[in-house]
Amino acid sequence: MGYICDFCGEQRSMVYCRSDAACLCLSCDQIVHSANALSKRHSRTLLCERCNSQPALVRRVEERISLCQNCDWMGYGSSTSASTHKRQTINCYFGCPSVSELSSKWPFILDSPSGVDLLVSRSWV
């Protein structure tokens, strides 16, 4: 994922919050969205791993990459090979799930160095 977290400015951003128009690392997502009842209602999803700016909608399983609609389309377009690739829909989440809860929803999140680092460094897992 490539961009730095809008909140801490240190970790890679992994999730996108449309309400805040923010790209956040998992740790800051937990901090920001546990602040109050309103922020817990914000819908978030993974960031596109290609453009790093739009919410990811699809996980290309074989390529191990999460993509927004535009990047997914640009990669395949209307090609017939698109139908042969296994895709997993990426759904939004709300509240303050732990990294372990997110990893049960999205097992591939642990493929990212940021996800693995959080499992090691955070006590809220």
mmCIF file of N, CA and C in Angstrom:
data_model
loop_
_atom_site.group_PDB
_atom_site.id
_atom_site.type_symbol
_atom_site.label_atom_id
_atom_site.label_comp_id
_atom_site.label_asym_id
_atom_site.label_seq_id
_atom_site.Cartn_x
_atom_site.Cartn_y
_atom_site.Cartn_z
ATOM 1 N N MET A 1 0.859 -1.143 0.000
ATOM 2 C CA MET A 1 0.000 0.000 0.000
ATOM 3 C C MET A 1 0.880 1.171 0.000
ATOM 4 N N GLY A 2 1.252 2.033 0.085
ATOM 5 C CA GLY A 2 2.334 2.905 -0.231
ATOM 6 C C GLY A 2 2.267 4.247 0.393
ATOM 7 N N TYR A 3 1.099 4.759 0.666
ATOM 8 C CA TYR A 3 1.018 6.090 1.248
ATOM 9 C C TYR A 3 1.101 6.029 2.760
ATOM 10 N N ILE A 4 1.548 7.121 3.325
ATOM 11 C CA ILE A 4 1.695 7.224 4.775
ATOM 12 C C ILE A 4 0.343 7.604 5.390
ATOM 13 N N CYS A 5 0.097 7.110 6.577
ATOM 14 C CA CYS A 5 -1.132 7.368 7.321
ATOM 15 C C CYS A 5 -1.348 8.872 7.504
ATOM 16 N N ASP A 6 -2.567 9.319 7.236
ATOM 17 C CA ASP A 6 -2.909 10.734 7.387
ATOM 18 C C ASP A 6 -2.912 11.184 8.844
ATOM 19 N N PHE A 7 -3.026 10.250 9.778
ATOM 20 C CA PHE A 7 -3.121 10.614 11.194
ATOM 21 C C PHE A 7 -1.753 10.650 11.872
ATOM 22 N N CYS A 8 -1.004 9.553 11.797
ATOM 23 C CA CYS A 8 0.289 9.499 12.499
ATOM 24 C C CYS A 8 1.449 9.959 11.631
ATOM 25 N N GLY A 9 1.297 9.849 10.319
ATOM 26 C CA GLY A 9 2.366 10.258 9.417
ATOM 27 C C GLY A 9 3.573 9.343 9.442
ATOM 28 N N GLU A 10 3.427 8.144 10.021
ATOM 29 C CA GLU A 10 4.565 7.226 10.157
ATOM 30 C C GLU A 10 4.346 5.880 9.476
ATOM 31 N N GLN A 11 3.204 5.273 9.703
ATOM 32 C CA GLN A 11 2.922 3.934 9.183
ATOM 33 C C GLN A 11 2.280 4.020 7.800
ATOM 34 N N ARG A 12 2.334 2.912 7.090
ATOM 35 C CA ARG A 12 1.636 2.826 5.804
ATOM 36 C C ARG A 12 0.134 2.835 6.041
ATOM 37 N N SER A 13 -0.585 3.548 5.206
ATOM 38 C CA SER A 13 -2.043 3.525 5.294
ATOM 39 C C SER A 13 -2.546 2.221 4.677
ATOM 40 N N MET A 14 -3.576 1.668 5.289
ATOM 41 C CA MET A 14 -4.163 0.416 4.810
ATOM 42 C C MET A 14 -5.656 0.525 4.583
ATOM 43 N N VAL A 15 -6.317 1.462 5.289
ATOM 44 C CA VAL A 15 -7.766 1.593 5.170
ATOM 45 C C VAL A 15 -8.150 3.011 4.775
ATOM 46 N N TYR A 16 -9.324 3.113 4.181
ATOM 47 C CA TYR A 16 -9.842 4.409 3.758
ATOM 48 C C TYR A 16 -11.166 4.659 4.455
ATOM 49 N N CYS A 17 -11.293 5.844 5.070
ATOM 50 C CA CYS A 17 -12.539 6.277 5.687
ATOM 51 C C CYS A 17 -13.106 7.394 4.829
ATOM 52 N N ARG A 18 -14.213 7.120 4.180
ATOM 53 C CA ARG A 18 -14.826 8.114 3.305
ATOM 54 C C ARG A 18 -15.342 9.303 4.112
ATOM 55 N N SER A 19 -15.909 9.067 5.294
ATOM 56 C CA SER A 19 -16.441 10.160 6.117
ATOM 57 C C SER A 19 -15.370 11.162 6.503
ATOM 58 N N ASP A 20 -14.175 10.667 6.795
ATOM 59 C CA ASP A 20 -13.064 11.545 7.165
ATOM 60 C C ASP A 20 -12.197 11.908 5.966
ATOM 61 N N ALA A 21 -12.460 11.286 4.826
ATOM 62 C CA ALA A 21 -11.605 11.440 3.639
ATOM 63 C C ALA A 21 -10.152 11.211 4.036
ATOM 64 N N ALA A 22 -9.927 10.104 4.767
ATOM 65 C CA ALA A 22 -8.603 9.837 5.328
ATOM 66 C C ALA A 22 -8.138 8.427 5.011
ATOM 67 N N CYS A 23 -6.837 8.316 4.766
ATOM 68 C CA CYS A 23 -6.161 7.035 4.608
ATOM 69 C C CYS A 23 -5.417 6.793 5.912
ATOM 70 N N LEU A 24 -5.693 5.667 6.552
ATOM 71 C CA LEU A 24 -5.168 5.406 7.889
ATOM 72 C C LEU A 24 -4.472 4.058 7.977
ATOM 73 N N CYS A 25 -3.486 3.976 8.862
ATOM 74 C CA CYS A 25 -2.914 2.672 9.213
ATOM 75 C C CYS A 25 -3.919 1.989 10.149
ATOM 76 N N LEU A 26 -3.764 0.713 10.392
ATOM 77 C CA LEU A 26 -4.723 -0.001 11.236
ATOM 78 C C LEU A 26 -4.725 0.517 12.669
ATOM 79 N N SER A 27 -3.569 0.881 13.172
ATOM 80 C CA SER A 27 -3.478 1.389 14.538
ATOM 81 C C SER A 27 -4.244 2.702 14.689
ATOM 82 N N CYS A 28 -4.033 3.627 13.776
ATOM 83 C CA CYS A 28 -4.724 4.920 13.840
ATOM 84 C C CYS A 28 -6.209 4.770 13.543
ATOM 85 N N ASP A 29 -6.570 3.822 12.695
ATOM 86 C CA ASP A 29 -7.985 3.548 12.455
ATOM 87 C C ASP A 29 -8.661 3.208 13.773
ATOM 88 N N GLN A 30 -8.016 2.386 14.572
ATOM 89 C CA GLN A 30 -8.546 1.995 15.880
ATOM 90 C C GLN A 30 -8.664 3.214 16.794
ATOM 91 N N ILE A 31 -7.648 4.046 16.826
ATOM 92 C CA ILE A 31 -7.647 5.236 17.692
ATOM 93 C C ILE A 31 -8.732 6.224 17.262
ATOM 94 N N VAL A 32 -8.736 6.578 15.990
ATOM 95 C CA VAL A 32 -9.670 7.583 15.468
ATOM 96 C C VAL A 32 -11.118 7.125 15.601
ATOM 97 N N HIS A 33 -11.384 5.881 15.292
ATOM 98 C CA HIS A 33 -12.766 5.423 15.244
ATOM 99 C C HIS A 33 -13.268 4.836 16.555
ATOM 100 N N SER A 34 -12.471 4.898 17.597
ATOM 101 C CA SER A 34 -12.964 4.553 18.932
ATOM 102 C C SER A 34 -13.219 5.818 19.749
ATOM 103 N N ALA A 35 -13.049 6.987 19.141
ATOM 104 C CA ALA A 35 -13.160 8.267 19.846
ATOM 105 C C ALA A 35 -14.570 8.549 20.359
ATOM 106 N N ASN A 36 -15.586 8.210 19.584
ATOM 107 C CA ASN A 36 -16.959 8.489 20.016
ATOM 108 C C ASN A 36 -17.936 7.643 19.199
ATOM 109 N N ALA A 37 -19.203 7.713 19.600
ATOM 110 C CA ALA A 37 -20.230 6.891 18.953
ATOM 111 C C ALA A 37 -20.413 7.246 17.481
ATOM 112 N N LEU A 38 -20.249 8.499 17.132
ATOM 113 C CA LEU A 38 -20.407 8.900 15.729
ATOM 114 C C LEU A 38 -19.301 8.345 14.850
ATOM 115 N N SER A 39 -18.072 8.422 15.324
ATOM 116 C CA SER A 39 -16.959 7.930 14.507
ATOM 117 C C SER A 39 -17.008 6.414 14.345
ATOM 118 N N LYS A 40 -17.598 5.714 15.303
ATOM 119 C CA LYS A 40 -17.726 4.259 15.187
ATOM 120 C C LYS A 40 -18.665 3.853 14.059
ATOM 121 N N ARG A 41 -19.501 4.791 13.616
ATOM 122 C CA ARG A 41 -20.439 4.494 12.531
ATOM 123 C C ARG A 41 -19.834 4.728 11.151
ATOM 124 N N HIS A 42 -18.614 5.249 11.095
ATOM 125 C CA HIS A 42 -17.974 5.493 9.802
ATOM 126 C C HIS A 42 -17.686 4.174 9.095
ATOM 127 N N SER A 43 -18.025 4.125 7.832
ATOM 128 C CA SER A 43 -17.753 2.962 6.998
ATOM 129 C C SER A 43 -16.318 3.054 6.481
ATOM 130 N N ARG A 44 -15.557 1.964 6.643
ATOM 131 C CA ARG A 44 -14.180 1.920 6.148
ATOM 132 C C ARG A 44 -13.941 0.647 5.366
ATOM 133 N N THR A 45 -12.936 0.734 4.505
ATOM 134 C CA THR A 45 -12.539 -0.435 3.725
ATOM 135 C C THR A 45 -11.046 -0.343 3.429
ATOM 136 N N LEU A 46 -10.511 -1.403 2.867
ATOM 137 C CA LEU A 46 -9.101 -1.395 2.486
ATOM 138 C C LEU A 46 -8.857 -0.404 1.362
ATOM 139 N N LEU A 47 -7.641 0.084 1.290
ATOM 140 C CA LEU A 47 -7.223 0.947 0.186
ATOM 141 C C LEU A 47 -6.815 0.100 -1.009
ATOM 142 N N CYS A 48 -7.020 0.631 -2.180
ATOM 143 C CA CYS A 48 -6.535 0.002 -3.403
ATOM 144 C C CYS A 48 -5.011 -0.062 -3.333
ATOM 145 N N GLU A 49 -4.456 -1.220 -3.603
ATOM 146 C CA GLU A 49 -3.004 -1.396 -3.527
ATOM 147 C C GLU A 49 -2.285 -0.925 -4.783
ATOM 148 N N ARG A 50 -3.012 -0.531 -5.788
ATOM 149 C CA ARG A 50 -2.372 -0.024 -6.998
ATOM 150 C C ARG A 50 -2.311 1.507 -6.985
ATOM 151 N N CYS A 51 -3.447 2.191 -6.787
ATOM 152 C CA CYS A 51 -3.450 3.663 -6.821
ATOM 153 C C CYS A 51 -3.286 4.275 -5.433
ATOM 154 N N ASN A 52 -3.512 3.489 -4.390
ATOM 155 C CA ASN A 52 -3.355 3.944 -3.002
ATOM 156 C C ASN A 52 -4.209 5.148 -2.646
ATOM 157 N N SER A 53 -5.317 5.349 -3.341
ATOM 158 C CA SER A 53 -6.130 6.521 -3.034
ATOM 159 C C SER A 53 -7.630 6.246 -3.002
ATOM 160 N N GLN A 54 -8.061 5.146 -3.559
ATOM 161 C CA GLN A 54 -9.485 4.824 -3.622
ATOM 162 C C GLN A 54 -9.774 3.576 -2.796
ATOM 163 N N PRO A 55 -11.022 3.441 -2.337
ATOM 164 C CA PRO A 55 -11.376 2.237 -1.595
ATOM 165 C C PRO A 55 -11.340 1.000 -2.494
ATOM 166 N N ALA A 56 -10.777 -0.065 -1.975
ATOM 167 C CA ALA A 56 -10.722 -1.329 -2.720
ATOM 168 C C ALA A 56 -12.092 -1.996 -2.691
ATOM 169 N N LEU A 57 -12.481 -2.550 -3.810
ATOM 170 C CA LEU A 57 -13.759 -3.249 -3.923
ATOM 171 C C LEU A 57 -13.580 -4.734 -4.187
ATOM 172 N N VAL A 58 -12.433 -5.099 -4.759
ATOM 173 C CA VAL A 58 -12.197 -6.471 -5.212
ATOM 174 C C VAL A 58 -10.805 -6.924 -4.792
ATOM 175 N N ARG A 59 -10.711 -8.180 -4.410
ATOM 176 C CA ARG A 59 -9.418 -8.816 -4.144
ATOM 177 C C ARG A 59 -9.179 -9.815 -5.261
ATOM 178 N N ARG A 60 -8.098 -9.627 -6.026
ATOM 179 C CA ARG A 60 -7.693 -10.618 -7.027
ATOM 180 C C ARG A 60 -6.898 -11.676 -6.281
ATOM 181 N N VAL A 61 -7.488 -12.822 -6.131
ATOM 182 C CA VAL A 61 -6.943 -13.863 -5.268
ATOM 183 C C VAL A 61 -5.579 -14.351 -5.743
ATOM 184 N N GLU A 62 -5.447 -14.706 -7.024
ATOM 185 C CA GLU A 62 -4.181 -15.246 -7.521
ATOM 186 C C GLU A 62 -3.052 -14.218 -7.462
ATOM 187 N N GLU A 63 -3.391 -12.964 -7.717
ATOM 188 C CA GLU A 63 -2.375 -11.913 -7.721
ATOM 189 C C GLU A 63 -2.124 -11.336 -6.332
ATOM 190 N N ARG A 64 -2.975 -11.700 -5.383
ATOM 191 C CA ARG A 64 -2.854 -11.233 -4.001
ATOM 192 C C ARG A 64 -2.803 -9.705 -3.934
ATOM 193 N N ILE A 65 -3.796 -9.062 -4.579
ATOM 194 C CA ILE A 65 -3.857 -7.603 -4.598
ATOM 195 C C ILE A 65 -5.314 -7.148 -4.477
ATOM 196 N N SER A 66 -5.522 -6.080 -3.698
ATOM 197 C CA SER A 66 -6.845 -5.479 -3.530
ATOM 198 C C SER A 66 -6.915 -4.233 -4.394
ATOM 199 N N LEU A 67 -7.998 -4.113 -5.175
ATOM 200 C CA LEU A 67 -8.085 -3.035 -6.156
ATOM 201 C C LEU A 67 -9.416 -2.295 -6.096
ATOM 202 N N CYS A 68 -9.351 -1.011 -6.442
ATOM 203 C CA CYS A 68 -10.567 -0.221 -6.618
ATOM 204 C C CYS A 68 -11.179 -0.606 -7.968
ATOM 205 N N GLN A 69 -12.369 -0.113 -8.214
ATOM 206 C CA GLN A 69 -13.054 -0.458 -9.460
ATOM 207 C C GLN A 69 -12.257 -0.016 -10.683
ATOM 208 N N ASN A 70 -11.717 1.180 -10.642
ATOM 209 C CA ASN A 70 -10.980 1.697 -11.793
ATOM 210 C C ASN A 70 -9.711 0.887 -12.070
ATOM 211 N N CYS A 71 -8.932 0.611 -11.041
ATOM 212 C CA CYS A 71 -7.689 -0.157 -11.239
ATOM 213 C C CYS A 71 -7.984 -1.586 -11.674
ATOM 214 N N ASP A 72 -9.056 -2.168 -11.156
ATOM 215 C CA ASP A 72 -9.444 -3.511 -11.578
ATOM 216 C C ASP A 72 -9.829 -3.489 -13.054
ATOM 217 N N TRP A 73 -10.582 -2.483 -13.450
ATOM 218 C CA TRP A 73 -10.993 -2.356 -14.847
ATOM 219 C C TRP A 73 -9.790 -2.110 -15.752
ATOM 220 N N MET A 74 -8.882 -1.231 -15.312
ATOM 221 C CA MET A 74 -7.694 -0.912 -16.117
ATOM 222 C C MET A 74 -6.818 -2.148 -16.302
ATOM 223 N N GLY A 75 -6.812 -3.025 -15.315
ATOM 224 C CA GLY A 75 -6.005 -4.235 -15.399
ATOM 225 C C GLY A 75 -6.576 -5.267 -16.337
ATOM 226 N N TYR A 76 -7.902 -5.313 -16.432
ATOM 227 C CA TYR A 76 -8.538 -6.334 -17.252
ATOM 228 C C TYR A 76 -9.348 -5.762 -18.393
ATOM 229 N N GLY A 77 -9.952 -4.616 -18.174
ATOM 230 C CA GLY A 77 -10.825 -4.050 -19.195
ATOM 231 C C GLY A 77 -11.931 -5.024 -19.531
ATOM 232 N N SER A 78 -12.241 -5.134 -20.773
ATOM 233 C CA SER A 78 -13.302 -6.050 -21.195
ATOM 234 C C SER A 78 -12.729 -7.365 -21.702
ATOM 235 N N SER A 79 -11.503 -7.644 -21.340
ATOM 236 C CA SER A 79 -10.850 -8.855 -21.845
ATOM 237 C C SER A 79 -11.558 -10.110 -21.350
ATOM 238 N N THR A 80 -11.519 -11.136 -22.137
ATOM 239 C CA THR A 80 -12.164 -12.389 -21.760
ATOM 240 C C THR A 80 -11.410 -13.095 -20.648
ATOM 241 N N SER A 81 -10.154 -12.748 -20.439
ATOM 242 C CA SER A 81 -9.392 -13.394 -19.367
ATOM 243 C C SER A 81 -9.882 -12.959 -17.998
ATOM 244 N N ALA A 82 -10.630 -11.859 -17.923
ATOM 245 C CA ALA A 82 -11.126 -11.367 -16.640
ATOM 246 C C ALA A 82 -12.017 -12.397 -15.963
ATOM 247 N N SER A 83 -12.797 -13.121 -16.741
ATOM 248 C CA SER A 83 -13.730 -14.076 -16.156
ATOM 249 C C SER A 83 -13.027 -15.295 -15.580
ATOM 250 N N THR A 84 -11.797 -15.543 -15.958
ATOM 251 C CA THR A 84 -11.084 -16.710 -15.456
ATOM 252 C C THR A 84 -10.340 -16.432 -14.157
ATOM 253 N N HIS A 85 -10.262 -15.170 -13.745
ATOM 254 C CA HIS A 85 -9.551 -14.820 -12.521
ATOM 255 C C HIS A 85 -10.501 -14.833 -11.332
ATOM 256 N N LYS A 86 -10.050 -15.470 -10.258
ATOM 257 C CA LYS A 86 -10.869 -15.541 -9.057
ATOM 258 C C LYS A 86 -10.813 -14.204 -8.329
ATOM 259 N N ARG A 87 -11.991 -13.686 -7.993
ATOM 260 C CA ARG A 87 -12.099 -12.412 -7.285
ATOM 261 C C ARG A 87 -12.892 -12.609 -6.002
ATOM 262 N N GLN A 88 -12.543 -11.824 -5.015
ATOM 263 C CA GLN A 88 -13.255 -11.819 -3.745
ATOM 264 C C GLN A 88 -13.731 -10.385 -3.507
ATOM 265 N N THR A 89 -15.012 -10.207 -3.234
ATOM 266 C CA THR A 89 -15.544 -8.881 -2.942
ATOM 267 C C THR A 89 -15.053 -8.426 -1.577
ATOM 268 N N ILE A 90 -14.648 -7.173 -1.491
ATOM 269 C CA ILE A 90 -14.193 -6.598 -0.223
ATOM 270 C C ILE A 90 -15.308 -5.718 0.312
ATOM 271 N N ASN A 91 -15.803 -6.056 1.488
ATOM 272 C CA ASN A 91 -16.883 -5.304 2.103
ATOM 273 C C ASN A 91 -16.351 -4.306 3.122
ATOM 274 N N CYS A 92 -17.149 -3.296 3.374
ATOM 275 C CA CYS A 92 -16.805 -2.285 4.373
ATOM 276 C C CYS A 92 -17.008 -2.842 5.778
ATOM 277 N N TYR A 93 -16.431 -2.165 6.749
ATOM 278 C CA TYR A 93 -16.655 -2.502 8.146
ATOM 279 C C TYR A 93 -16.924 -1.226 8.929
ATOM 280 N N PHE A 94 -17.495 -1.409 10.118
ATOM 281 C CA PHE A 94 -17.837 -0.311 11.013
ATOM 282 C C PHE A 94 -17.290 -0.644 12.392
ATOM 283 N N GLY A 95 -17.373 0.308 13.305
ATOM 284 C CA GLY A 95 -16.951 0.049 14.672
ATOM 285 C C GLY A 95 -15.443 0.032 14.801
ATOM 286 N N CYS A 96 -14.965 -0.731 15.774
ATOM 287 C CA CYS A 96 -13.526 -0.801 16.057
ATOM 288 C C CYS A 96 -13.064 -2.245 16.163
ATOM 289 N N PRO A 97 -13.098 -2.977 15.055
ATOM 290 C CA PRO A 97 -12.630 -4.363 15.122
ATOM 291 C C PRO A 97 -11.128 -4.423 15.368
ATOM 292 N N SER A 98 -10.726 -5.449 16.072
ATOM 293 C CA SER A 98 -9.296 -5.660 16.303
ATOM 294 C C SER A 98 -8.660 -6.182 15.016
ATOM 295 N N VAL A 99 -7.351 -6.212 14.991
ATOM 296 C CA VAL A 99 -6.647 -6.749 13.827
ATOM 297 C C VAL A 99 -7.012 -8.213 13.631
ATOM 298 N N SER A 100 -7.151 -8.957 14.720
ATOM 299 C CA SER A 100 -7.507 -10.371 14.573
ATOM 300 C C SER A 100 -8.918 -10.526 14.004
ATOM 301 N N GLU A 101 -9.844 -9.629 14.379
ATOM 302 C CA GLU A 101 -11.184 -9.675 13.785
ATOM 303 C C GLU A 101 -11.134 -9.318 12.301
ATOM 304 N N LEU A 102 -10.333 -8.305 11.965
ATOM 305 C CA LEU A 102 -10.181 -7.950 10.553
ATOM 306 C C LEU A 102 -9.529 -9.083 9.772
ATOM 307 N N SER A 103 -8.552 -9.746 10.389
ATOM 308 C CA SER A 103 -7.872 -10.830 9.671
ATOM 309 C C SER A 103 -8.791 -12.033 9.474
ATOM 310 N N SER A 104 -9.785 -12.201 10.348
ATOM 311 C CA SER A 104 -10.743 -13.285 10.109
ATOM 312 C C SER A 104 -11.701 -12.903 8.978
ATOM 313 N N LYS A 105 -11.976 -11.601 8.834
ATOM 314 C CA LYS A 105 -12.816 -11.111 7.735
ATOM 315 C C LYS A 105 -12.032 -11.104 6.431
ATOM 316 N N TRP A 106 -10.780 -10.642 6.502
ATOM 317 C CA TRP A 106 -9.885 -10.534 5.352
ATOM 318 C C TRP A 106 -8.578 -11.244 5.694
ATOM 319 N N PRO A 107 -8.467 -12.555 5.551
ATOM 320 C CA PRO A 107 -7.243 -13.276 5.930
ATOM 321 C C PRO A 107 -5.986 -12.733 5.258
ATOM 322 N N PHE A 108 -6.130 -12.175 4.075
ATOM 323 C CA PHE A 108 -4.984 -11.661 3.330
ATOM 324 C C PHE A 108 -4.392 -10.398 3.945
ATOM 325 N N ILE A 109 -5.047 -9.786 4.922
ATOM 326 C CA ILE A 109 -4.509 -8.564 5.528
ATOM 327 C C ILE A 109 -3.160 -8.846 6.198
ATOM 328 N N LEU A 110 -2.961 -10.085 6.613
ATOM 329 C CA LEU A 110 -1.692 -10.448 7.251
ATOM 330 C C LEU A 110 -0.570 -10.604 6.241
ATOM 331 N N ASP A 111 -0.894 -10.571 4.947
ATOM 332 C CA ASP A 111 0.145 -10.587 3.914
ATOM 333 C C ASP A 111 0.914 -9.278 3.891
ATOM 334 N N SER A 112 0.317 -8.241 4.446
ATOM 335 C CA SER A 112 0.934 -6.915 4.450
ATOM 336 C C SER A 112 1.858 -6.768 5.647
ATOM 337 N N PRO A 113 3.031 -6.176 5.476
ATOM 338 C CA PRO A 113 3.924 -5.934 6.613
ATOM 339 C C PRO A 113 3.247 -5.124 7.711
ATOM 340 N N SER A 114 2.373 -4.184 7.356
ATOM 341 C CA SER A 114 1.681 -3.374 8.356
ATOM 342 C C SER A 114 0.758 -4.227 9.211
ATOM 343 N N GLY A 115 0.085 -5.189 8.612
ATOM 344 C CA GLY A 115 -0.791 -6.074 9.359
ATOM 345 C C GLY A 115 -0.027 -6.973 10.304
ATOM 346 N N VAL A 116 1.077 -7.525 9.844
ATOM 347 C CA VAL A 116 1.905 -8.390 10.684
ATOM 348 C C VAL A 116 2.514 -7.593 11.834
ATOM 349 N N ASP A 117 3.028 -6.401 11.551
ATOM 350 C CA ASP A 117 3.605 -5.554 12.600
ATOM 351 C C ASP A 117 2.588 -5.257 13.687
ATOM 352 N N LEU A 118 1.355 -5.024 13.304
ATOM 353 C CA LEU A 118 0.334 -4.726 14.295
ATOM 354 C C LEU A 118 0.042 -5.920 15.179
ATOM 355 N N LEU A 119 0.019 -7.102 14.619
ATOM 356 C CA LEU A 119 -0.223 -8.281 15.439
ATOM 357 C C LEU A 119 0.861 -8.445 16.492
ATOM 358 N N VAL A 120 2.072 -8.092 16.139
ATOM 359 C CA VAL A 120 3.188 -8.221 17.067
ATOM 360 C C VAL A 120 3.185 -7.105 18.102
ATOM 361 N N SER A 121 2.847 -5.871 17.681
ATOM 362 C CA SER A 121 3.053 -4.715 18.549
ATOM 363 C C SER A 121 1.835 -4.260 19.334
ATOM 364 N N ARG A 122 0.644 -4.697 19.013
ATOM 365 C CA ARG A 122 -0.553 -4.176 19.671
ATOM 366 C C ARG A 122 -1.117 -5.166 20.668
ATOM 367 N N SER A 123 -1.483 -4.651 21.840
ATOM 368 C CA SER A 123 -2.086 -5.496 22.860
ATOM 369 C C SER A 123 -3.586 -5.632 22.666
ATOM 370 N N TRP A 124 -4.199 -4.809 21.815
ATOM 371 C CA TRP A 124 -5.639 -4.857 21.637
ATOM 372 C C TRP A 124 -6.069 -5.906 20.634
ATOM 373 N N VAL A 125 -5.167 -6.759 20.186
ATOM 374 C CA VAL A 125 -5.487 -7.794 19.203
ATOM 375 C C VAL A 125 -6.333 -8.873 19.826
#
